[in-house]
PDB file of N, CA and C in Angstrom:
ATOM      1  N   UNK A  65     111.589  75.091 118.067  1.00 61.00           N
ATOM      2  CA  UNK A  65     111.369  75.652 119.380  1.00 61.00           C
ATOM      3  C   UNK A  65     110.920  77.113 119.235  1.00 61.00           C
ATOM      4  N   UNK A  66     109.748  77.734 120.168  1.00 69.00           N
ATOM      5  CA  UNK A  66     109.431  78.721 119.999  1.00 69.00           C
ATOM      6  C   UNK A  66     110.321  79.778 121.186  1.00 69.00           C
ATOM      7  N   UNK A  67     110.711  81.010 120.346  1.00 67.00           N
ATOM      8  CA  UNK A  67     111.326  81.728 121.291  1.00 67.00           C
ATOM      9  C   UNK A  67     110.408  82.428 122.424  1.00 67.00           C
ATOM     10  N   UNK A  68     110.832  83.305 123.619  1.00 72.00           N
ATOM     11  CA  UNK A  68     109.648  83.902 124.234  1.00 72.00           C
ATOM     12  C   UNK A  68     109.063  85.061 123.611  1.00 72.00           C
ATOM     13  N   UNK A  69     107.783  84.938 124.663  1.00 76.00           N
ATOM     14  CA  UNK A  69     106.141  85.806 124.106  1.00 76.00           C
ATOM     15  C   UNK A  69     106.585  87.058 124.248  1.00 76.00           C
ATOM     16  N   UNK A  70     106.862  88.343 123.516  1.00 72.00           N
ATOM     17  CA  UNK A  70     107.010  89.525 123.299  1.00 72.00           C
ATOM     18  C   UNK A  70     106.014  90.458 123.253  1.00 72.00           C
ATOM     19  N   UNK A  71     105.161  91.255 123.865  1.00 75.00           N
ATOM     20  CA  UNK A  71     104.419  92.318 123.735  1.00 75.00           C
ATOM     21  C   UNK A  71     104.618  93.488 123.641  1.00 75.00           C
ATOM     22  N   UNK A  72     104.327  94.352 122.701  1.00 77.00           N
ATOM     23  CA  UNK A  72     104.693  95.478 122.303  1.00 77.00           C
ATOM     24  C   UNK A  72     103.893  96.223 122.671  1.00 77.00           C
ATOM     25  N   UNK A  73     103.678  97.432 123.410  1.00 81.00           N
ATOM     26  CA  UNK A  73     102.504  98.074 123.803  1.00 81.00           C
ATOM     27  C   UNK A  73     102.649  99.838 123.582  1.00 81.00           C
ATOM     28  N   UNK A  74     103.390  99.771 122.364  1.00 84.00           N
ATOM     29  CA  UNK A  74     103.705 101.344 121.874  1.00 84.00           C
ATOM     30  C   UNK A  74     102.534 102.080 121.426  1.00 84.00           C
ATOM     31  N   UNK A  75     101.961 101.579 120.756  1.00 85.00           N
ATOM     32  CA  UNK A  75     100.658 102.155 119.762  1.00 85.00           C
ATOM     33  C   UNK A  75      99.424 102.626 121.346  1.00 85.00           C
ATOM     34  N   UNK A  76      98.806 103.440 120.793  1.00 88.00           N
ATOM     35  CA  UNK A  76      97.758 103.999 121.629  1.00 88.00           C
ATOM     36  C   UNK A  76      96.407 103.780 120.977  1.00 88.00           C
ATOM     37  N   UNK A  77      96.113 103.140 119.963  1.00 88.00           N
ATOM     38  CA  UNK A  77      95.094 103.026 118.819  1.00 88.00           C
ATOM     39  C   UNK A  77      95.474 101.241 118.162  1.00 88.00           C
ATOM     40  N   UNK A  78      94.198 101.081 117.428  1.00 88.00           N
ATOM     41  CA  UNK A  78      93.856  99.726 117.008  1.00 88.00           C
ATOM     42  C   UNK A  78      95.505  99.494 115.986  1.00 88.00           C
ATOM     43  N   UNK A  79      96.254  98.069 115.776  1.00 90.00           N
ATOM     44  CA  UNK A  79      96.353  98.186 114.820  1.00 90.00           C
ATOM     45  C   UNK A  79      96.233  97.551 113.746  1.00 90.00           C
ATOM     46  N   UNK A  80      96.314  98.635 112.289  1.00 94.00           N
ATOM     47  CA  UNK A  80      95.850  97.925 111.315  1.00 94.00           C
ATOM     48  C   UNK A  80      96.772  97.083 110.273  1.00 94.00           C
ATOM     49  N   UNK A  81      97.696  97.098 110.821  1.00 94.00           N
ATOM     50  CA  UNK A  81      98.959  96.021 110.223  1.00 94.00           C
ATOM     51  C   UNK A  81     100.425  96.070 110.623  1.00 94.00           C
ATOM     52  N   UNK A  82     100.732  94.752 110.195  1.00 95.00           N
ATOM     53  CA  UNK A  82     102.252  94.459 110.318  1.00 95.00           C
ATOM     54  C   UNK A  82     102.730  94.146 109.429  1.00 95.00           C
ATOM     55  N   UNK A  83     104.162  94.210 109.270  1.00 97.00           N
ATOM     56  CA  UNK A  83     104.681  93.649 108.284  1.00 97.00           C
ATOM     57  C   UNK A  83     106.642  93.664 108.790  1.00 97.00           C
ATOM     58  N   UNK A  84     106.814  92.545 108.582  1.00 96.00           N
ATOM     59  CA  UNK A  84     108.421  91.748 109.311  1.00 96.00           C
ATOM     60  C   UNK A  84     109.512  92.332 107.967  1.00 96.00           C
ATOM     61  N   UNK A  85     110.630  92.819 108.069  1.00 98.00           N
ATOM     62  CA  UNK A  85     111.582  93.402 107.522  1.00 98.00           C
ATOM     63  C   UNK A  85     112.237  92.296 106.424  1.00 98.00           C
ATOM     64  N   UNK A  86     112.672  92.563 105.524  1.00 98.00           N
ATOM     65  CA  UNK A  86     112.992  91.434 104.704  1.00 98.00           C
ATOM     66  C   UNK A  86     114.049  90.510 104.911  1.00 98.00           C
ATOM     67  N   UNK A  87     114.640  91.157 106.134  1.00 97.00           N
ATOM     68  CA  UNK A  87     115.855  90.172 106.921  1.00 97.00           C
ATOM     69  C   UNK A  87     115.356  89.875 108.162  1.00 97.00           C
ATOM     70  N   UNK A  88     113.640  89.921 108.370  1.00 96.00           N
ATOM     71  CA  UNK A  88     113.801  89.122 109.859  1.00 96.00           C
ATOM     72  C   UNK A  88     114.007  90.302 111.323  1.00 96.00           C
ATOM     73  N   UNK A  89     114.697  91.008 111.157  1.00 97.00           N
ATOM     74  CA  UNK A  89     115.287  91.462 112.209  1.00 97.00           C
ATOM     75  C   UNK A  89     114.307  92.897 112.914  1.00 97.00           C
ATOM     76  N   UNK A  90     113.438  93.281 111.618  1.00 97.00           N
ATOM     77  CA  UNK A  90     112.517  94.413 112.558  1.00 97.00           C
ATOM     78  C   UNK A  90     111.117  94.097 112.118  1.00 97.00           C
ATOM     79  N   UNK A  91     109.899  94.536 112.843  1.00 95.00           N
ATOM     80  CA  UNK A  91     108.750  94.512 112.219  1.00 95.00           C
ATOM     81  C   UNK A  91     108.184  96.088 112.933  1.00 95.00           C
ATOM     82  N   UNK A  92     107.348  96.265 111.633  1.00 97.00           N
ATOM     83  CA  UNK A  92     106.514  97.480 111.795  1.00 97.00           C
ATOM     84  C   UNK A  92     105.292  97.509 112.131  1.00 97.00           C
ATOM     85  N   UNK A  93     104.843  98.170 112.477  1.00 96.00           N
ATOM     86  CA  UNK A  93     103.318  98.539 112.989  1.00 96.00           C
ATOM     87  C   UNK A  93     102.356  99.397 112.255  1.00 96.00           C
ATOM     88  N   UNK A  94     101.513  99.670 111.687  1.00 96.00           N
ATOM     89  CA  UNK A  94     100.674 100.451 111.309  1.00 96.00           C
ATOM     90  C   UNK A  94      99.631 100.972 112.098  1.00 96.00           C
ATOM     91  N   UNK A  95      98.940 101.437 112.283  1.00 96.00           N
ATOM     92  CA  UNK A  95      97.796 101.751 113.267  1.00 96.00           C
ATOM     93  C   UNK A  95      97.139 103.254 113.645  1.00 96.00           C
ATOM     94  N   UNK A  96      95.536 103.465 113.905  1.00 94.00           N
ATOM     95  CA  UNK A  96      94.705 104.427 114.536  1.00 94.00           C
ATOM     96  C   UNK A  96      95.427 105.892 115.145  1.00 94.00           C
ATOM     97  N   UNK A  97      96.632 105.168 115.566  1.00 95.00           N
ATOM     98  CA  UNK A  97      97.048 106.438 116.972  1.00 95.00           C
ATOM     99  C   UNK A  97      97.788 107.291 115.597  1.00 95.00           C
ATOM    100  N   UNK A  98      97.732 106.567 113.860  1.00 94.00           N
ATOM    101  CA  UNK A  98      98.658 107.697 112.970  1.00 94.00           C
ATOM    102  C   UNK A  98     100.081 107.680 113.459  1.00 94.00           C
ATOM    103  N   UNK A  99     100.425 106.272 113.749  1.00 94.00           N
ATOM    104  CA  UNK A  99     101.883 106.196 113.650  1.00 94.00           C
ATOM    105  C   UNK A  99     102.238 105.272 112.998  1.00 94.00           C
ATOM    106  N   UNK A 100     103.584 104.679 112.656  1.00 96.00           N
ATOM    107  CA  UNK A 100     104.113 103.907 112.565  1.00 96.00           C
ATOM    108  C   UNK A 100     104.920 103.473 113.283  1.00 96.00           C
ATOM    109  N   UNK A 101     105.298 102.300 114.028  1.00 94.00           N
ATOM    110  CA  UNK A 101     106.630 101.917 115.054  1.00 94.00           C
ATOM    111  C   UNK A 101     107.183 100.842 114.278  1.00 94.00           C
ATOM    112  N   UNK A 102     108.648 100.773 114.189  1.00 96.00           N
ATOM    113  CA  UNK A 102     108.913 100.195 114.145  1.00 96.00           C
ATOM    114  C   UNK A 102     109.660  99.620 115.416  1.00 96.00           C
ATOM    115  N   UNK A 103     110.227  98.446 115.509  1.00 93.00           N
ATOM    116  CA  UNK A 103     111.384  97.586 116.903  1.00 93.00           C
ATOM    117  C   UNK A 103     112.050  96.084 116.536  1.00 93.00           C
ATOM    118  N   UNK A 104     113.042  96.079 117.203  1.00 94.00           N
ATOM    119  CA  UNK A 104     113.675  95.078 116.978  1.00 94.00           C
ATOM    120  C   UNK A 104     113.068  93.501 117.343  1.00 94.00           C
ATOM    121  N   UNK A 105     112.950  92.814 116.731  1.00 92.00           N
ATOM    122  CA  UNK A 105     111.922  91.629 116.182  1.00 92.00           C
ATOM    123  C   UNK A 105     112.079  90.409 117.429  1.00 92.00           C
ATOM    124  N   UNK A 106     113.489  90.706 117.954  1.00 90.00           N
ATOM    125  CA  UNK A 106     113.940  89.578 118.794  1.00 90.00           C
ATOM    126  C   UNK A 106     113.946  89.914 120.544  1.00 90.00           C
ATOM    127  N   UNK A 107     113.527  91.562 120.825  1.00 90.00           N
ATOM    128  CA  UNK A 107     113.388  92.076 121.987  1.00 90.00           C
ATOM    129  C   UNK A 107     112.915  92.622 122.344  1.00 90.00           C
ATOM    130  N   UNK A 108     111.857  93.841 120.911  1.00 88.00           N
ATOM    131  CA  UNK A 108     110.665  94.112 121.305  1.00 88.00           C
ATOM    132  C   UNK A 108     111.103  95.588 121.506  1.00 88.00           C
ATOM    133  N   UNK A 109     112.214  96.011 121.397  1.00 91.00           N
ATOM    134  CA  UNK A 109     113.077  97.168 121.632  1.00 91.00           C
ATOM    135  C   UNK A 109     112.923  98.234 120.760  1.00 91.00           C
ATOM    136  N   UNK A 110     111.761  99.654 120.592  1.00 91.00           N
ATOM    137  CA  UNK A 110     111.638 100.507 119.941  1.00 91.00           C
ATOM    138  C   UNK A 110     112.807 101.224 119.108  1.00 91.00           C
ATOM    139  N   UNK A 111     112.791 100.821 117.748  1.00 93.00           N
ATOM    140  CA  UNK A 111     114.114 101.738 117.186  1.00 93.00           C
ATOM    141  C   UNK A 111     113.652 103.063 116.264  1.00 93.00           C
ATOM    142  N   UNK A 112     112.204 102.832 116.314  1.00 95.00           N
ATOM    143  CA  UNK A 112     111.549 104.464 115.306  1.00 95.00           C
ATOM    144  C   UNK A 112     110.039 104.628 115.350  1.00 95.00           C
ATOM    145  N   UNK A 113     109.795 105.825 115.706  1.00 94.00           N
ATOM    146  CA  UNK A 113     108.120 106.162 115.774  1.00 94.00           C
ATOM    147  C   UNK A 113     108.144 107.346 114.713  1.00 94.00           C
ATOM    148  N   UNK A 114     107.313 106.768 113.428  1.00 96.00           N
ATOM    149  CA  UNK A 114     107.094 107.787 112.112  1.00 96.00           C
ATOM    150  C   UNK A 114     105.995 108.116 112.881  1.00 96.00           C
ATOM    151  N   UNK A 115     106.060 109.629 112.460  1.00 94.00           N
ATOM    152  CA  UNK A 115     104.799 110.227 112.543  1.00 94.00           C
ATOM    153  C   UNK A 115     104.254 111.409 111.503  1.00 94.00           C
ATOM    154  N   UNK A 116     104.577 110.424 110.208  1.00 93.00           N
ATOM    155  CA  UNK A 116     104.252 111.352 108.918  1.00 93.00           C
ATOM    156  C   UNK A 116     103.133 111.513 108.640  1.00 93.00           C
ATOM    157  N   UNK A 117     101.814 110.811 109.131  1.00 94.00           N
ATOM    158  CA  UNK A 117     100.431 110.607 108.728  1.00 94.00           C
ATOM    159  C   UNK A 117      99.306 111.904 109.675  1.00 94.00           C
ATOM    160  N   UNK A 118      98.591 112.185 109.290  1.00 95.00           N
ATOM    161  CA  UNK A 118      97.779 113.370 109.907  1.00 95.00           C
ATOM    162  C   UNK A 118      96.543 112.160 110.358  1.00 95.00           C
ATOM    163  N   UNK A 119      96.612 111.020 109.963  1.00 95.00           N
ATOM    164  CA  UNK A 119      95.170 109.938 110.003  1.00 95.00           C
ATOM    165  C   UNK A 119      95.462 108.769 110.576  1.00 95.00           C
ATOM    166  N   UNK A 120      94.632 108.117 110.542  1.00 95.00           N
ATOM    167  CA  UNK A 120      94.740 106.497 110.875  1.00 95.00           C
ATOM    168  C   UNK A 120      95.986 105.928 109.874  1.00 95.00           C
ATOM    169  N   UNK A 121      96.992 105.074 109.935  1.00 96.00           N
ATOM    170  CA  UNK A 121      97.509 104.217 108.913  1.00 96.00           C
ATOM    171  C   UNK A 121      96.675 103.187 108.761  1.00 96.00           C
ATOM    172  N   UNK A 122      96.421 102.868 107.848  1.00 95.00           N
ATOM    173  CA  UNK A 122      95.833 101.712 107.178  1.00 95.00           C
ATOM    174  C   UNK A 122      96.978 100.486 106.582  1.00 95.00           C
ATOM    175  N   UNK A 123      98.280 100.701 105.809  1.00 96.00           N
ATOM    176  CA  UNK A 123      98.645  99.235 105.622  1.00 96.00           C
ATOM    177  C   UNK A 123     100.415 100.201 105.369  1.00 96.00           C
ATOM    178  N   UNK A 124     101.117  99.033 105.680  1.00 96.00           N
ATOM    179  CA  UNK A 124     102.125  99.468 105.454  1.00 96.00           C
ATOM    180  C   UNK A 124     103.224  98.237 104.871  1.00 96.00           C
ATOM    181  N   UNK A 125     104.637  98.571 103.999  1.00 98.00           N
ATOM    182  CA  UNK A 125     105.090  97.059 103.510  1.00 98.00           C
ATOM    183  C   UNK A 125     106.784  97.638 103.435  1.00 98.00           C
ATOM    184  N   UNK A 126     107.548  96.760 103.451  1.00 98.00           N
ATOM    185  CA  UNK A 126     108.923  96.854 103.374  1.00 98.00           C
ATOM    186  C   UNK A 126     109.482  97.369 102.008  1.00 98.00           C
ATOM    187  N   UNK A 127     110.402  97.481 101.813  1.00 98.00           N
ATOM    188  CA  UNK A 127     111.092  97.411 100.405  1.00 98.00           C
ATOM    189  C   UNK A 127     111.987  95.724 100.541  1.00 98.00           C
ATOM    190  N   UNK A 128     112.297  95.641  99.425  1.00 98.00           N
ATOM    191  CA  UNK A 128     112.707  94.591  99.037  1.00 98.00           C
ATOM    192  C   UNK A 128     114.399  94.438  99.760  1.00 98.00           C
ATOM    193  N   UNK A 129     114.827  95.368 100.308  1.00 98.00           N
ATOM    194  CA  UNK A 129     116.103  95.523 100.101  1.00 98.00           C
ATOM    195  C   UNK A 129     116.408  96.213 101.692  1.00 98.00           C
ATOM    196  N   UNK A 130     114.986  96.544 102.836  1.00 97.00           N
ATOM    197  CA  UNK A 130     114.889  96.912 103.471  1.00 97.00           C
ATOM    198  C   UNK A 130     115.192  98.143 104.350  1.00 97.00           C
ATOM    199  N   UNK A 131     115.490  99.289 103.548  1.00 97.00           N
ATOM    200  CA  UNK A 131     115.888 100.528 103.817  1.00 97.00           C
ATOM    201  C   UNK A 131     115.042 101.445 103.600  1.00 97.00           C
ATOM    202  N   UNK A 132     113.644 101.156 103.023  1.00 98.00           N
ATOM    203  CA  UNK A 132     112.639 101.880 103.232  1.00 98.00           C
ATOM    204  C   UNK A 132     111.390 101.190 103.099  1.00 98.00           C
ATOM    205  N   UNK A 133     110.114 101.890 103.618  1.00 98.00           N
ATOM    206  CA  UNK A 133     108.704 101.686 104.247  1.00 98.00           C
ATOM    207  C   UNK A 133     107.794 102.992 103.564  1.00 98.00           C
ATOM    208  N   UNK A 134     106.425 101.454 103.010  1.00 97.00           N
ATOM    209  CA  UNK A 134     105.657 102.866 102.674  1.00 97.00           C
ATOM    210  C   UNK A 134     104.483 102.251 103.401  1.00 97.00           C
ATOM    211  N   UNK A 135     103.741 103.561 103.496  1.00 97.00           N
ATOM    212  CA  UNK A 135     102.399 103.151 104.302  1.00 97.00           C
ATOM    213  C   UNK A 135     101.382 104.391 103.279  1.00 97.00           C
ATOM    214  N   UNK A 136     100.095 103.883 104.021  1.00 95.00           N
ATOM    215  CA  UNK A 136      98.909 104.528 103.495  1.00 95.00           C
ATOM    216  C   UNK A 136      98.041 104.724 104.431  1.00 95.00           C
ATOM    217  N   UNK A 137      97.592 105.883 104.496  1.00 95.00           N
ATOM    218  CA  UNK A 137      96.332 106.461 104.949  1.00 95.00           C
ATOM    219  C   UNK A 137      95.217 107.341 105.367  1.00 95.00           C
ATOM    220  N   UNK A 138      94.542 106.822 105.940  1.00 94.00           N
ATOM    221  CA  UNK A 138      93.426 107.788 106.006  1.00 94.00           C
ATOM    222  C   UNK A 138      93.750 108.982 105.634  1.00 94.00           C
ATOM    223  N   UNK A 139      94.232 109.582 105.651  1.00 94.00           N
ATOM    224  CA  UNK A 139      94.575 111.289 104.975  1.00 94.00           C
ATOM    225  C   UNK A 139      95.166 111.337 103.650  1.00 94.00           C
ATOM    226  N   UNK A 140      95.058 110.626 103.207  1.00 93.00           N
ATOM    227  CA  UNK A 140      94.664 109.920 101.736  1.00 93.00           C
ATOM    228  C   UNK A 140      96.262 110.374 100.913  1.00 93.00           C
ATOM    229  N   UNK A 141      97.310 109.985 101.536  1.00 94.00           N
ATOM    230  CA  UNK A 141      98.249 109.883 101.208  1.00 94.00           C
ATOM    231  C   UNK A 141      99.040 108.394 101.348  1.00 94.00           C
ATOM    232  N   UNK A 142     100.270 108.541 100.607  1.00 95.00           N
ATOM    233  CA  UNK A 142     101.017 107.184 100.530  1.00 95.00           C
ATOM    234  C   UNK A 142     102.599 107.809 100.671  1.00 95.00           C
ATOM    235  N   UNK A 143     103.228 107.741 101.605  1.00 96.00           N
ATOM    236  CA  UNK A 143     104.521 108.072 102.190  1.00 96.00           C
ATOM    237  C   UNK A 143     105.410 106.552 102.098  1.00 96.00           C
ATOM    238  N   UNK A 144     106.358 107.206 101.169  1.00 97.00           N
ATOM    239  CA  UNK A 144     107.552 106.287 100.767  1.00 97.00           C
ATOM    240  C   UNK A 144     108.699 107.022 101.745  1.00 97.00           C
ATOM    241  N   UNK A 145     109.490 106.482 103.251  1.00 96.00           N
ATOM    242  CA  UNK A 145     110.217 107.109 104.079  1.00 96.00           C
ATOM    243  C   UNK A 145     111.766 105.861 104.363  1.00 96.00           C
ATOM    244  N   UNK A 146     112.641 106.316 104.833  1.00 96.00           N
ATOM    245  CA  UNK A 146     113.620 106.095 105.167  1.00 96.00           C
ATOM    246  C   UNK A 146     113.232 104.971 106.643  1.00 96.00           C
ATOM    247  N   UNK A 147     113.584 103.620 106.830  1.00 96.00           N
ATOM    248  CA  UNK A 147     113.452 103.027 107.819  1.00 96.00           C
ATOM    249  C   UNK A 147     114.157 102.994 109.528  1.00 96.00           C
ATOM    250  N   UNK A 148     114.885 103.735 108.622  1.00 94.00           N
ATOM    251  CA  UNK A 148     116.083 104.040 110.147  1.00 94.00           C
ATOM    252  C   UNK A 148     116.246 105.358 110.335  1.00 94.00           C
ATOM    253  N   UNK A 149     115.313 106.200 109.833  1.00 95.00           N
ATOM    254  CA  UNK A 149     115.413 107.424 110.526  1.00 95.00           C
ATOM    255  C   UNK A 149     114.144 108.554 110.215  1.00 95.00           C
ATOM    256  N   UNK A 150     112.762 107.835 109.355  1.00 94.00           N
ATOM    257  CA  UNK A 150     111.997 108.279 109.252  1.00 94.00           C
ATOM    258  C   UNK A 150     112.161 109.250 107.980  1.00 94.00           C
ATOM    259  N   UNK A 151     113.064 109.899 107.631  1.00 94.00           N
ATOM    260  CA  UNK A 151     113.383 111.257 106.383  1.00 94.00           C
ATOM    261  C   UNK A 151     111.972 110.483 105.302  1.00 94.00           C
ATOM    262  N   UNK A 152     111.477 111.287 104.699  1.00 94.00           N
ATOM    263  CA  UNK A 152     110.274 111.138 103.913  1.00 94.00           C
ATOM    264  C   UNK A 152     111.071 111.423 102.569  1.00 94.00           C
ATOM    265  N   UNK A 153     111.057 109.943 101.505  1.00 94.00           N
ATOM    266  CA  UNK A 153     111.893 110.359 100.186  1.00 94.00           C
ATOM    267  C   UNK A 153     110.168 110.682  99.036  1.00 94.00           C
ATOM    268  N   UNK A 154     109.171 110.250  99.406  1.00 93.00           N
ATOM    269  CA  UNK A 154     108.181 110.425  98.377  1.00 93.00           C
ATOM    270  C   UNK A 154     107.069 110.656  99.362  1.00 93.00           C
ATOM    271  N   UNK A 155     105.920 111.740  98.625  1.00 94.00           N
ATOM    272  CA  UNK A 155     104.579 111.640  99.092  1.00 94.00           C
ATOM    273  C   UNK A 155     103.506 112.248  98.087  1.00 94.00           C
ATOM    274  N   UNK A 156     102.323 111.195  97.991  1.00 92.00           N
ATOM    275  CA  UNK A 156     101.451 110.999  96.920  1.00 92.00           C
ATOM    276  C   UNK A 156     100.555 111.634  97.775  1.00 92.00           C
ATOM    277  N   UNK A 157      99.652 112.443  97.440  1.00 93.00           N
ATOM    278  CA  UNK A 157      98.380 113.066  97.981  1.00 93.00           C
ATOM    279  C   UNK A 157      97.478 112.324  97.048  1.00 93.00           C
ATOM    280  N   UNK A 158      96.089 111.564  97.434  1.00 85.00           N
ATOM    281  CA  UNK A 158      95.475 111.230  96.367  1.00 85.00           C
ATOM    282  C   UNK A 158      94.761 112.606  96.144  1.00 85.00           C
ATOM    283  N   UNK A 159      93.716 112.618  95.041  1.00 75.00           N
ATOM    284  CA  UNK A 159      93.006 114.146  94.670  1.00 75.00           C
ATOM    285  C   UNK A 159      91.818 113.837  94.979  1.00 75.00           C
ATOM    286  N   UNK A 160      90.951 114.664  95.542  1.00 64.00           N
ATOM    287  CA  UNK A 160      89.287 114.208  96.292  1.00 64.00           C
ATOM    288  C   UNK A 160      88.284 115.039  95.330  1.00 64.00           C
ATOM    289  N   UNK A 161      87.700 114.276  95.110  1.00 49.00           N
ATOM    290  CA  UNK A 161      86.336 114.412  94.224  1.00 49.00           C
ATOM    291  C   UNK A 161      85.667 115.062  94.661  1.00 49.00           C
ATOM    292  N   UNK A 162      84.297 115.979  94.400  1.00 48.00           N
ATOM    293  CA  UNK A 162      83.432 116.334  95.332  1.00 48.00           C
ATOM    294  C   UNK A 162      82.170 115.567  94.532  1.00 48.00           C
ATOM    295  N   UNK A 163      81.967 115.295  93.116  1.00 49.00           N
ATOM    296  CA  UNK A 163      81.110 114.691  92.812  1.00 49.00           C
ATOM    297  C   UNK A 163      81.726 114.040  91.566  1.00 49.00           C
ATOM    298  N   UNK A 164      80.934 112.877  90.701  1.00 53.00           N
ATOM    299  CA  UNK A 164      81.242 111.972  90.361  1.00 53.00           C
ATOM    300  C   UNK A 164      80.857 112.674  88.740  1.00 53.00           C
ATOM    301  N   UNK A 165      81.702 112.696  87.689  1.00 53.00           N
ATOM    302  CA  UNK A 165      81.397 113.307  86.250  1.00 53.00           C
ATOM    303  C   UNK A 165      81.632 112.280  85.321  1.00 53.00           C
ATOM    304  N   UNK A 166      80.773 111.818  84.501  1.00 55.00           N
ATOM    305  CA  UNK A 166      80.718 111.337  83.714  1.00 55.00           C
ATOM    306  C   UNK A 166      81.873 111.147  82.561  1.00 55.00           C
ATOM    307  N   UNK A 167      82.857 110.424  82.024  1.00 53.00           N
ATOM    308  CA  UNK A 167      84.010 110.721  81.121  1.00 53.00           C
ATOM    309  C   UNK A 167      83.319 111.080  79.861  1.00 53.00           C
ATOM    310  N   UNK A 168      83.969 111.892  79.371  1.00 59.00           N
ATOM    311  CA  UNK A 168      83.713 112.404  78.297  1.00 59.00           C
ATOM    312  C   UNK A 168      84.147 111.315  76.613  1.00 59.00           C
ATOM    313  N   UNK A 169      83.383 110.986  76.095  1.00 58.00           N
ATOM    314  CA  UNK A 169      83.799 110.242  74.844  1.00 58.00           C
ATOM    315  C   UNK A 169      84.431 111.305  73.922  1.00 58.00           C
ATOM    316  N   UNK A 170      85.465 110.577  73.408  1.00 60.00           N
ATOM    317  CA  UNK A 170      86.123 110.452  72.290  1.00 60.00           C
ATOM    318  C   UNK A 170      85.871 110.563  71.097  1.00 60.00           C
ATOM    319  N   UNK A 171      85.748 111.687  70.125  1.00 60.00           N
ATOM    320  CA  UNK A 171      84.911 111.195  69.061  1.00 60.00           C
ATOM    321  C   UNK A 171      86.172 110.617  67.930  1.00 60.00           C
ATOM    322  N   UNK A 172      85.806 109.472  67.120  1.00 57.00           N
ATOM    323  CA  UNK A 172      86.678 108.962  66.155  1.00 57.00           C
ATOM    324  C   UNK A 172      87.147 109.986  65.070  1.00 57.00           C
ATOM    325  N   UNK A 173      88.272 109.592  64.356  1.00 60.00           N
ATOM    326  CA  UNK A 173      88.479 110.519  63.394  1.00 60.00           C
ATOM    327  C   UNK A 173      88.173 109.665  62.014  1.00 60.00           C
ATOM    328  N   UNK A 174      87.287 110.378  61.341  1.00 55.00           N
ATOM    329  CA  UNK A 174      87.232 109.628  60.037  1.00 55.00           C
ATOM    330  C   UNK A 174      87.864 110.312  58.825  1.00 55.00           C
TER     331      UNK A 174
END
C-alpha cells in the first residue's frame, strides 16, 4: 500500500538531487537556490536548511551510519557537515587552473 502524496516546496531553485537517510526516516535535497534541506520522510516536516555552499549544489549522499552529509558544488567545494545541525566537520576547495601545462617527464636513473 502506498502511503500519501507529500510535496515539499522548500527549495526556490531546480533540484539537483536526493538522497533518503540510511534508516528511511529523512531525505535530503540538493539544489540551484545553494541549499541543502533536509525533512522528515513520513510528513514532509523541515528539520535543517544547510547553507554552506556559495553555488548551485550539484549531488549530495548520506554516511553510512547517518550522522553526516556531504554535498558538492558549483563553488567547487565538497562539505562533509553534521546532519542534525549543519556544524561543517570537513571542507575541500578544489584548486582552479587558469591554463592547462603539460606534466613534466621523469628522467630515469641509470
Amino acid at each position: 500500500m502506498v502511503g500519501p502524496r507529500l510535496i515539499y516546496r522548500g527549495h526556490h531553485g531546480f533540484v539537483h538531487g536526493v538522497a533518503w537517510s540510511p534508516d528511511g526516516t529523512r531525505i535530503a535535497s540538493a539544489s540551484a537556490d545553494r541549499t541543502i534541506q533536509v525533512w522528515k520522510a513520513s510528513s514532509g516536516e523541515a528539520v535543517l536548511v544547510y547553507r554552506g555552499h556559495k553555488s548551485a549544489v550539484w549531488a549530495i549522499a548520506w554516511s553510512p551510519d547517518g550522522t553526516r552529509i556531504v554535498s558538492i558544488s558549483e563553488d567547487q567545494t565538497v562539505q562533509i557537515w553534521e546532519a542534525r545541525n549543519g556544524i561543517v566537520n570537513l571542507l575541500i576547495r578544489a584548486k582552479r587552473f587558469s591554463e592547462k601545462r603539460p606534466m613534466k617527464r621523469k628522467r630515469s636513473a641509470r
